[in-house]
CSV table of C-alpha atoms in Angstrom, one decimal:
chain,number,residue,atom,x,y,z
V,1,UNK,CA,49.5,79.1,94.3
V,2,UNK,CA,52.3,81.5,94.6
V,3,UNK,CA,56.0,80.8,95.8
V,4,UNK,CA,56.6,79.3,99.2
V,5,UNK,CA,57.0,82.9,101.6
V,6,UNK,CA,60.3,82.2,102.3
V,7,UNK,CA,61.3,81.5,98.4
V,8,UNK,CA,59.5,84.8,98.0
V,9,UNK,CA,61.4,86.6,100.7
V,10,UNK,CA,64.6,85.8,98.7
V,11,UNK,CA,63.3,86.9,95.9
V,12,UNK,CA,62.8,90.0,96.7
V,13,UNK,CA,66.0,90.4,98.7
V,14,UNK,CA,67.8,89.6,95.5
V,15,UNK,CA,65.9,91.6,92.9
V,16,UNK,CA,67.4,94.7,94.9
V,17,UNK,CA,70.8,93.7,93.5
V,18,UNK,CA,71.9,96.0,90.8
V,19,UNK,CA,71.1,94.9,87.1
V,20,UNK,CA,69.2,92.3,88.5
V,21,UNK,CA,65.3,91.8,87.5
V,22,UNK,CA,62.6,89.1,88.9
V,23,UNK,CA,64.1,86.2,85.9
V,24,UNK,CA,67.6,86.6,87.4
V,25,UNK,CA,66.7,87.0,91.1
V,26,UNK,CA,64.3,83.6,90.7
V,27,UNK,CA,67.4,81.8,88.8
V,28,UNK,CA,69.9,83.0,91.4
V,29,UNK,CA,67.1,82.1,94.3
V,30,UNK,CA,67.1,78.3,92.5
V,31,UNK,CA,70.7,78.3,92.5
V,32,UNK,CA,71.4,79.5,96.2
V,33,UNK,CA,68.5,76.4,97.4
V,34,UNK,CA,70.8,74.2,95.4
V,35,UNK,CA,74.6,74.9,96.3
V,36,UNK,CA,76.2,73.6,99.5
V,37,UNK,CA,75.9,75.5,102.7
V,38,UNK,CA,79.6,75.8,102.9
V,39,UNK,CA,79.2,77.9,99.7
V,40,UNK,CA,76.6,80.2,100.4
V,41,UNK,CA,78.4,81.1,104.0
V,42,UNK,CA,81.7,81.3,102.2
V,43,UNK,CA,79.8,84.2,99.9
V,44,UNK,CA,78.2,85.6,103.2
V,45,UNK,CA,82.1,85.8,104.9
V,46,UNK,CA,83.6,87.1,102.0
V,47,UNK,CA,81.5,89.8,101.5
V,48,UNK,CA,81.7,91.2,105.2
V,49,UNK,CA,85.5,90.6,104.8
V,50,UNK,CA,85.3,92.8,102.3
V,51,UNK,CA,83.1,95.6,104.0
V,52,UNK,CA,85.6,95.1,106.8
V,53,UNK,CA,89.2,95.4,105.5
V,54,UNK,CA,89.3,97.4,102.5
V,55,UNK,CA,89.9,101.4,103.2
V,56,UNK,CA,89.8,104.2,100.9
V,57,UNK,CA,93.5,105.6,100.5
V,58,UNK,CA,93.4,108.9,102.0
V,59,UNK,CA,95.4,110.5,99.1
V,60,UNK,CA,93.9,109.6,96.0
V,61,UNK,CA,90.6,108.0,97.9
V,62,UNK,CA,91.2,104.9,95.6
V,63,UNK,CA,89.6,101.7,97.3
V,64,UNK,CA,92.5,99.3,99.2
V,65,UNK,CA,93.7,96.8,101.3
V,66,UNK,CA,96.3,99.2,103.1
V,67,UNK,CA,96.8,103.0,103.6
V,68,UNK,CA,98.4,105.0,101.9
V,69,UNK,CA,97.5,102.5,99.0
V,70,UNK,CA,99.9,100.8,96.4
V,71,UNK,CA,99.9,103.2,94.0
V,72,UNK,CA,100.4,106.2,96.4
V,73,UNK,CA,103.4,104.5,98.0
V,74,UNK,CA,104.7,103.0,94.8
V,75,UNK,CA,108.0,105.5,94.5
V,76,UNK,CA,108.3,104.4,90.8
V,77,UNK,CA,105.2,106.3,90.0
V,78,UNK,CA,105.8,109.8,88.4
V,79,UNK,CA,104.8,112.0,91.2
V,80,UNK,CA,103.9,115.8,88.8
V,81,UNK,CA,101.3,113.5,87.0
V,82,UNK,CA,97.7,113.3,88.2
V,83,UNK,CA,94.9,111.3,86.6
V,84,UNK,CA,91.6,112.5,87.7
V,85,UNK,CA,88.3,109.9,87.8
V,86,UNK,CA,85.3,109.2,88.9
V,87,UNK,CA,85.4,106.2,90.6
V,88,UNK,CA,87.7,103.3,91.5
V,89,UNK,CA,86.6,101.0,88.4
V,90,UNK,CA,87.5,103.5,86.4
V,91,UNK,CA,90.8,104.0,88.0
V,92,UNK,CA,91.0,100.1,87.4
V,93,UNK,CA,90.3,100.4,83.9
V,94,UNK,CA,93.1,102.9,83.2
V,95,UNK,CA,95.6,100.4,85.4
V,96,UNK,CA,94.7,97.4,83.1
V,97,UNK,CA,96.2,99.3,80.2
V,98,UNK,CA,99.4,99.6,82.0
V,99,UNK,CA,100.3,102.5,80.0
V,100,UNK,CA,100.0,105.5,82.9
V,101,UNK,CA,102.5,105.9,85.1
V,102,UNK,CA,101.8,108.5,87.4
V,103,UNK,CA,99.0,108.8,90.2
V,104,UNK,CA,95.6,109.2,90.2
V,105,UNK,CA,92.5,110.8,92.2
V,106,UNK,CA,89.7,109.6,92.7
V,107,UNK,CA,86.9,112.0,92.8
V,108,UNK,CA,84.1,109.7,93.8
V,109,UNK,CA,81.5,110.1,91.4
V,110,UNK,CA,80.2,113.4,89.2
V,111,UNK,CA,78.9,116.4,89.5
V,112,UNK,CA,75.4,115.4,89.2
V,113,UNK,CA,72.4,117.7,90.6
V,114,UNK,CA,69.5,115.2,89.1
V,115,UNK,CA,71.0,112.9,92.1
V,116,UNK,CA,71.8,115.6,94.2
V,117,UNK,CA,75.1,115.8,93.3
V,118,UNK,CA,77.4,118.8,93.7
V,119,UNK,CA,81.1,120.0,93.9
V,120,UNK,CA,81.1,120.1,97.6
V,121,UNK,CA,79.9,115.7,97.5
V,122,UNK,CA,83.3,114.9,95.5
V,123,UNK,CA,86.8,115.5,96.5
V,124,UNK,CA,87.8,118.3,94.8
V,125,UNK,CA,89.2,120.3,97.9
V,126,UNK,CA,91.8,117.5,98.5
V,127,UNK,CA,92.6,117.3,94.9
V,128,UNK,CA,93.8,121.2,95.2
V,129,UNK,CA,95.5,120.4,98.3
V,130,UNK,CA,97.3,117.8,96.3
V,131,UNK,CA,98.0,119.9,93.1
V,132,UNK,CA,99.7,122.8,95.3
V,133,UNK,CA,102.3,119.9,96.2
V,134,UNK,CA,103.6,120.5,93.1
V,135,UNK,CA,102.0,118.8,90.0
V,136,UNK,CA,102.4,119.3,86.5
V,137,UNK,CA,99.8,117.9,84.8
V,138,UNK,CA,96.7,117.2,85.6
V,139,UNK,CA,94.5,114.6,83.0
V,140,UNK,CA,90.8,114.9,83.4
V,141,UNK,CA,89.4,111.0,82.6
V,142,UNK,CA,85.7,111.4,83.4
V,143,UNK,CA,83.2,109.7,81.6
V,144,UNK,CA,81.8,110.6,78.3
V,145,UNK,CA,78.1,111.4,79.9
V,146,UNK,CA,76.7,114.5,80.7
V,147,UNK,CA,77.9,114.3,84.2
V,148,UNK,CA,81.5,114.0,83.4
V,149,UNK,CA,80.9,116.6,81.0
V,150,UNK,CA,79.7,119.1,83.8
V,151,UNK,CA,82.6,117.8,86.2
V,152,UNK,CA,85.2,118.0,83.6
V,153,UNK,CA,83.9,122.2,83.4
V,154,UNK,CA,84.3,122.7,86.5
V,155,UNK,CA,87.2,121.3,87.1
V,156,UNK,CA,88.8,123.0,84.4
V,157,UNK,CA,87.4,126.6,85.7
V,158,UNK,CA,88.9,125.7,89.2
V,159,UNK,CA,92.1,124.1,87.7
V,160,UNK,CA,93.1,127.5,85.1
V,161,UNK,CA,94.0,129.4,87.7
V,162,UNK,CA,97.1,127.5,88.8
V,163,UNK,CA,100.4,128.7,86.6
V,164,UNK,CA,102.2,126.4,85.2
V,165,UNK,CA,99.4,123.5,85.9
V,166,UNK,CA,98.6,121.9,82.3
V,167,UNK,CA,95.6,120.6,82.3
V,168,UNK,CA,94.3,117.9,79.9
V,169,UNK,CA,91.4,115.4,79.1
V,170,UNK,CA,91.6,111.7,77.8
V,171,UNK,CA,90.2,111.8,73.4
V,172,UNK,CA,87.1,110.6,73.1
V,173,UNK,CA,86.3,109.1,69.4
V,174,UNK,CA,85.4,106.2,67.4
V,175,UNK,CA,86.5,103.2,69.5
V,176,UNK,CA,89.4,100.6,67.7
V,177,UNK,CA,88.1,98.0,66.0
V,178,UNK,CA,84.8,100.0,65.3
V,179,UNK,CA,83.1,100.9,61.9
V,180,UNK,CA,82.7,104.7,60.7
V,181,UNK,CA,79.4,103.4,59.5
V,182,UNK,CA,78.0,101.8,62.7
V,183,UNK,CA,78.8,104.9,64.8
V,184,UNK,CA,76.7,107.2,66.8
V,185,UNK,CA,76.4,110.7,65.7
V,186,UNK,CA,78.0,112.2,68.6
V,187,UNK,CA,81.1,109.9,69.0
V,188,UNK,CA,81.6,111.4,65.5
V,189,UNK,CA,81.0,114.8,66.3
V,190,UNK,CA,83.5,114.0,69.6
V,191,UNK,CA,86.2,112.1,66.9
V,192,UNK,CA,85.9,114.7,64.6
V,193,UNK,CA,86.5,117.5,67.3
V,194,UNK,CA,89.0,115.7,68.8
V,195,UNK,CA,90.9,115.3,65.5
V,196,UNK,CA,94.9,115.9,65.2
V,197,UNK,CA,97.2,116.7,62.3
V,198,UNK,CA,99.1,114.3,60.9
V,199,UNK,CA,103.1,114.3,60.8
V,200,UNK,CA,104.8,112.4,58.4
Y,1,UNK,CA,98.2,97.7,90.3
Y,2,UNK,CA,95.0,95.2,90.9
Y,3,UNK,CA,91.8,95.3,92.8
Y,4,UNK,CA,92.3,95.0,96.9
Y,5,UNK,CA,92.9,91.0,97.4
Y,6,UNK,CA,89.7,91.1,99.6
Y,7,UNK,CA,87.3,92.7,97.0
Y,8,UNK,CA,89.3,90.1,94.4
Y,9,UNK,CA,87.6,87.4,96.2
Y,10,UNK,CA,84.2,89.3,96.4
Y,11,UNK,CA,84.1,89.2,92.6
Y,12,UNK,CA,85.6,85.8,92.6
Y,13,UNK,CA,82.7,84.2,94.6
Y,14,UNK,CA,79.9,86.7,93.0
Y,15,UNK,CA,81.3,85.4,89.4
Y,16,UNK,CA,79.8,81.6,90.4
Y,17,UNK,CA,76.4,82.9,90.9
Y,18,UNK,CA,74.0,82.0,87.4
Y,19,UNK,CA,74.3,84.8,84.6
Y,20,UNK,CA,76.5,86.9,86.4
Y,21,UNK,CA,80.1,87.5,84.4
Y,22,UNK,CA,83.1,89.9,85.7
Y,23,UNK,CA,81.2,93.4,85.0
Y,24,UNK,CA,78.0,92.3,86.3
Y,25,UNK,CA,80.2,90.8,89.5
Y,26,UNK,CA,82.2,93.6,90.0
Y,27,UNK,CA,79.1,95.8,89.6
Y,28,UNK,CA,77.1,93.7,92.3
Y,29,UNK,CA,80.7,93.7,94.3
Y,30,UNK,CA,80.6,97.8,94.8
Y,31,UNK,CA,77.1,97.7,95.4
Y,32,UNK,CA,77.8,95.7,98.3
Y,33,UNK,CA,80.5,97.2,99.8
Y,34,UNK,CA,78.6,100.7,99.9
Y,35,UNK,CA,75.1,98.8,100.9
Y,36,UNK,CA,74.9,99.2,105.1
Y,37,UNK,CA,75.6,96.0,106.6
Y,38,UNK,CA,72.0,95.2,107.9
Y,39,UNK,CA,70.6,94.7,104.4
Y,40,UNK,CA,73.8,91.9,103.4
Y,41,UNK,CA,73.1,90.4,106.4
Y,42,UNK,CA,69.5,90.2,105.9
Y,43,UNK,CA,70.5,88.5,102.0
Y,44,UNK,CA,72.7,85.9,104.3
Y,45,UNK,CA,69.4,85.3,107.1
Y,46,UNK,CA,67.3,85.0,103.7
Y,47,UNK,CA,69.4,82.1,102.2
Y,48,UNK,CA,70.1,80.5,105.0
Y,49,UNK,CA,66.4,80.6,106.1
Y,50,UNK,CA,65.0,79.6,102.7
Y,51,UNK,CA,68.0,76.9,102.6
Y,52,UNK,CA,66.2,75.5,106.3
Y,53,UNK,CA,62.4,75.8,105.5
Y,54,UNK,CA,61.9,74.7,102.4
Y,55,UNK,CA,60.7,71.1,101.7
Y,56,UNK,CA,59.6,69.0,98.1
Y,57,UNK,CA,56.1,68.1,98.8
Y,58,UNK,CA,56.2,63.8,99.0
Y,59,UNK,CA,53.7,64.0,96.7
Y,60,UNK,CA,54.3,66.2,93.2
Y,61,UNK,CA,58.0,67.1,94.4
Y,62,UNK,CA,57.0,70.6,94.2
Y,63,UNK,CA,59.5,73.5,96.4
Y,64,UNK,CA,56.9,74.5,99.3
Y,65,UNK,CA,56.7,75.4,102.8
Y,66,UNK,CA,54.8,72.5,104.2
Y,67,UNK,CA,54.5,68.7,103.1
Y,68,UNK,CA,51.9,67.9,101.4
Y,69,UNK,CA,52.1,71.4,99.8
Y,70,UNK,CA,49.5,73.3,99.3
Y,71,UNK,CA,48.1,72.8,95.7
Y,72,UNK,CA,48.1,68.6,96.5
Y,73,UNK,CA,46.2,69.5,100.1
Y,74,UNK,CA,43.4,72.4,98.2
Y,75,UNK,CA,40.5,69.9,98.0
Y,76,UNK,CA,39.3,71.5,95.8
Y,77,UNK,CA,41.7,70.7,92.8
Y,78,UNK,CA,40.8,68.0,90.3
Y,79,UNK,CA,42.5,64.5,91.2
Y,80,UNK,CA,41.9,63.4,88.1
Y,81,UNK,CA,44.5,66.0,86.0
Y,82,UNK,CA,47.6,65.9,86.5
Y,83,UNK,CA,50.2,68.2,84.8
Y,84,UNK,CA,54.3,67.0,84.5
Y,85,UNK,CA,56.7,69.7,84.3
Y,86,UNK,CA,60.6,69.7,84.7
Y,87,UNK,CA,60.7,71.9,87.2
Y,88,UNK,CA,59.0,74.0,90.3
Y,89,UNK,CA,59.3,77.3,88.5
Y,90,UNK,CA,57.8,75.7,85.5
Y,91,UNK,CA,54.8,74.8,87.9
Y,92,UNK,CA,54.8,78.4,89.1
Y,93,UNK,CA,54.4,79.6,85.4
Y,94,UNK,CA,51.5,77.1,84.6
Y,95,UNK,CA,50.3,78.6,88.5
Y,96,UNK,CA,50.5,82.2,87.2
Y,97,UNK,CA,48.0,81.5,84.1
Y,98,UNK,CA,45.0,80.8,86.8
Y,99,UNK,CA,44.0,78.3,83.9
Y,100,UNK,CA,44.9,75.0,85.0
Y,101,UNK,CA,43.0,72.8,88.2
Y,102,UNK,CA,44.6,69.8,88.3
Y,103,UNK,CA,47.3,68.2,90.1
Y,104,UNK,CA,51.1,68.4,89.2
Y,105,UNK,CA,54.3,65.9,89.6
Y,106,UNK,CA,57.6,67.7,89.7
Y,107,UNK,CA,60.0,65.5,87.5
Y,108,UNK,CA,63.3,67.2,88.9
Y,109,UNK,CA,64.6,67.8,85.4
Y,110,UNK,CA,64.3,66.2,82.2
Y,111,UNK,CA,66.4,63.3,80.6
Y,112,UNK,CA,69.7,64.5,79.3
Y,113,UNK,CA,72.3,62.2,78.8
Y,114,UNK,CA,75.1,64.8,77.5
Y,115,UNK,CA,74.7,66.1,81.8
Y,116,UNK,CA,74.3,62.1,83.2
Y,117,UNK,CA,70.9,62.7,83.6
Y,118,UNK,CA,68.9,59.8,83.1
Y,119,UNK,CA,65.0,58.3,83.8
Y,120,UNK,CA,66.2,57.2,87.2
Y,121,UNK,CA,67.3,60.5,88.1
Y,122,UNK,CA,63.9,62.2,87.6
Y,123,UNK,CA,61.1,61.1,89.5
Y,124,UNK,CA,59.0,58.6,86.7
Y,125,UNK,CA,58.5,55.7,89.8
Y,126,UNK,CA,56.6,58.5,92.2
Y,127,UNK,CA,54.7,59.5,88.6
Y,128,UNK,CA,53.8,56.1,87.6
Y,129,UNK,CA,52.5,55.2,91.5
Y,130,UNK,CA,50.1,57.9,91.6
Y,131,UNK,CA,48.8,57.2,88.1
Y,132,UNK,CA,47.6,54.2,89.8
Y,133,UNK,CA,45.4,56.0,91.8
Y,134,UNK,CA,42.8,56.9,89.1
Y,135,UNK,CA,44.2,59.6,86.7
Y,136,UNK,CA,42.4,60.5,83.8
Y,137,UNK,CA,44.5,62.8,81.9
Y,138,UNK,CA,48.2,63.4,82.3
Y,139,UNK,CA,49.4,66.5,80.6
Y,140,UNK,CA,53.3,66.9,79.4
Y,141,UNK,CA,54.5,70.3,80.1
Y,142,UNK,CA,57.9,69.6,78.8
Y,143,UNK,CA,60.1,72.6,77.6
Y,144,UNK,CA,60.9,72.9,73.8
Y,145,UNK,CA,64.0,71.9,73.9
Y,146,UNK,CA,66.1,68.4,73.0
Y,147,UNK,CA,66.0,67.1,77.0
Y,148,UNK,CA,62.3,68.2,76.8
Y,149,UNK,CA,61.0,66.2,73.6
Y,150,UNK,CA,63.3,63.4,75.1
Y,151,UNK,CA,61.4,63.3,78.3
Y,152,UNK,CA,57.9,63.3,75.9
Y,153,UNK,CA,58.7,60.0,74.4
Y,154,UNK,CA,60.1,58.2,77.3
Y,155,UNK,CA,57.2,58.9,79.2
Y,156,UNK,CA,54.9,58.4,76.4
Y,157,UNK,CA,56.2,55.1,75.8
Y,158,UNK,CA,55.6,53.9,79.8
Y,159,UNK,CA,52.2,55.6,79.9
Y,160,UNK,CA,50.3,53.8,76.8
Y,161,UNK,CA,50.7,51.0,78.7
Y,162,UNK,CA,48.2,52.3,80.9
Y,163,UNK,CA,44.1,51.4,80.0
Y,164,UNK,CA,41.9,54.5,79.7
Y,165,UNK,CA,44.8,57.1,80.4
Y,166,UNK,CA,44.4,60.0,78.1
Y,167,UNK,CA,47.8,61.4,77.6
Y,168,UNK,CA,48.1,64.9,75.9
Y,169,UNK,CA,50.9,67.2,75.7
Y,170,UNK,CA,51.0,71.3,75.9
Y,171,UNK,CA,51.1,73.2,72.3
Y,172,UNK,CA,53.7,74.5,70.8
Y,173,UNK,CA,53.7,77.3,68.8
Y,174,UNK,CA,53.6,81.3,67.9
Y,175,UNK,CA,53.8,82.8,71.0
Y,176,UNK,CA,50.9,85.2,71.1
Y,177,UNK,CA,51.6,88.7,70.0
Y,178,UNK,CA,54.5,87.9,67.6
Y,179,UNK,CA,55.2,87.8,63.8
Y,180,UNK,CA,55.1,85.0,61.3
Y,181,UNK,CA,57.9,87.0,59.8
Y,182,UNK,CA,60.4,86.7,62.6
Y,183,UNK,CA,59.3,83.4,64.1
Y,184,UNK,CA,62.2,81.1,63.6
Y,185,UNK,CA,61.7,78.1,61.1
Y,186,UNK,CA,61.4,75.3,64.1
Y,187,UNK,CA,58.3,77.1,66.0
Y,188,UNK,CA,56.6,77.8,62.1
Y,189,UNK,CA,57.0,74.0,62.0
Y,190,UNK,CA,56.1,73.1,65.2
Y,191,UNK,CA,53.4,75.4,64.9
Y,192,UNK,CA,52.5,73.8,61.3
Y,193,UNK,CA,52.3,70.2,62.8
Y,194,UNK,CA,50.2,72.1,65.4
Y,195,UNK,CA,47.8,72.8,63.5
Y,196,UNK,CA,43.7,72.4,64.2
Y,197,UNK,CA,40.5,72.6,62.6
Y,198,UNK,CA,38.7,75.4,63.2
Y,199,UNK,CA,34.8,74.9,63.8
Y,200,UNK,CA,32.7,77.6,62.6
């Protein structure tokens, strides 16, 4: 015997979730049967609430409730400062260390031709629009992968040709709290490249 | 700043599901804001249609589409053998093996007093009534765990009672394709206890 065909169906809707394999989908599929109705509409609602009302900000292209977004209109934020990532967790990551106050960009992925991929997919012309409004700096925060690698170069080539623009990129090295001894060989290599003298 | 209130809630409601924490939730959250809307409200129709159509078969208890399901209507099964499991996906892995002919009974669970679970939660009456009807063999397909071997000796105890019952229970043991080296001291044990004569 094999599942009822409507257990199956379910199954298979929910092993197209990402990170999600046939154990997990079956678990999940056992859990859905189980919980109220009232639940599994309330996940149904919130998720078209969520395809409904949020926007991308049409500055920095950062996912939000309202337009220009919080950031954007936040008049606190140091305004010749740009942070430049890939996508909106990432931005999110960099707000939960509450430790950069100026705005961001939000490129919406990386240059990636294995996916198809190119210059022309992300928001780079609007970056340059913003930069000519007068920025200062500009710090590159891609990811430590080979697609952030290739974004971060060309970004940089596109980037040198403004005066006074500095441009910079986050350090990559051994992660706090690591061990020397436990690390990969190319965090090394990155940590050891990356390395700063010391002032006393 | 923090996440849009409405894709807050998205995670929030994703974060209830089974084995999903905050990365795997916010992961499944992106996914389905960028997915179009015909295939999250296909996962909603799914649910809600497997949430309608799916019965317990008033015989074994099993998850199917009609009642009697349709390993307890195949004539051709053995009425004599009957295998107790916890669960309907631990019938579906005993279904997968294409080994076994006989009948099942569903419990709902298995006795666990640490979650209030207790004989009269699980379905022992329905076994014991059905047992009446001329069983030979009852097989316990209980999982190796402390509820499991709890489950074993309750339902050993009733079932002796019965004349000309031959009750066994499922080996446990190496798993097939693993090492006596890494095998963790309970299953060597189990697997010691286990043990059978081998006929040459």
């Amino acid at each position: 015997m094999e599942y009822a065909s409507s257990f199956k169906k379910l199954i298979e809707e929910l092993k197209k979730l990402p990170g999600i394999g046939p154990k997990s989908a079956q678990r999940m599929a056992f859990y859905f049967l189980e919980a109220p109705k009232s639940q599994t509409d309330l996940l149904a609602e919130v998720i078209n609430q969520a395809k409904d009302s949020l926007k991308n900000c049409s500055n920095c292209f950062n996912m939000a409730d309202n337009d220009p977004c919080e950031i954007c209109s936040d008049q606190s934020r140091d305004k010749s400062l740009f942070c430049v990532v890939e996508e909106p967790k990432d931005l999110m990551a960099i707000e939960r260390t509450k430790g950069f106050f100026g705005l961001y960009h939000v490129l919406g992925g990386a240059i990636s031709p294995i996916d198809g991929l190119g210059p022309s997919d992300l928001k780079i012309k609007e970056l340059l629009k913003r930069i000519d409004a007068g920025v200062k700096e500009v710090v590159l925060a891609m990811n430590p992968t080979a697609q952030g690698e290739a974004t971060v170069l060309y970004l940089t080539k596109l980037l040198t040709k403004y005066d006074n623009l500095k441009i910079t990129r986050i350090a990559y090295g051994l992660p706090i709290g690591s061990d020397l001894d436990y690390a990969d060989e190319a965090t090394l290599v990155k940590s050891f490249e990356g390395r700063r003298e010391v002032n006393v």
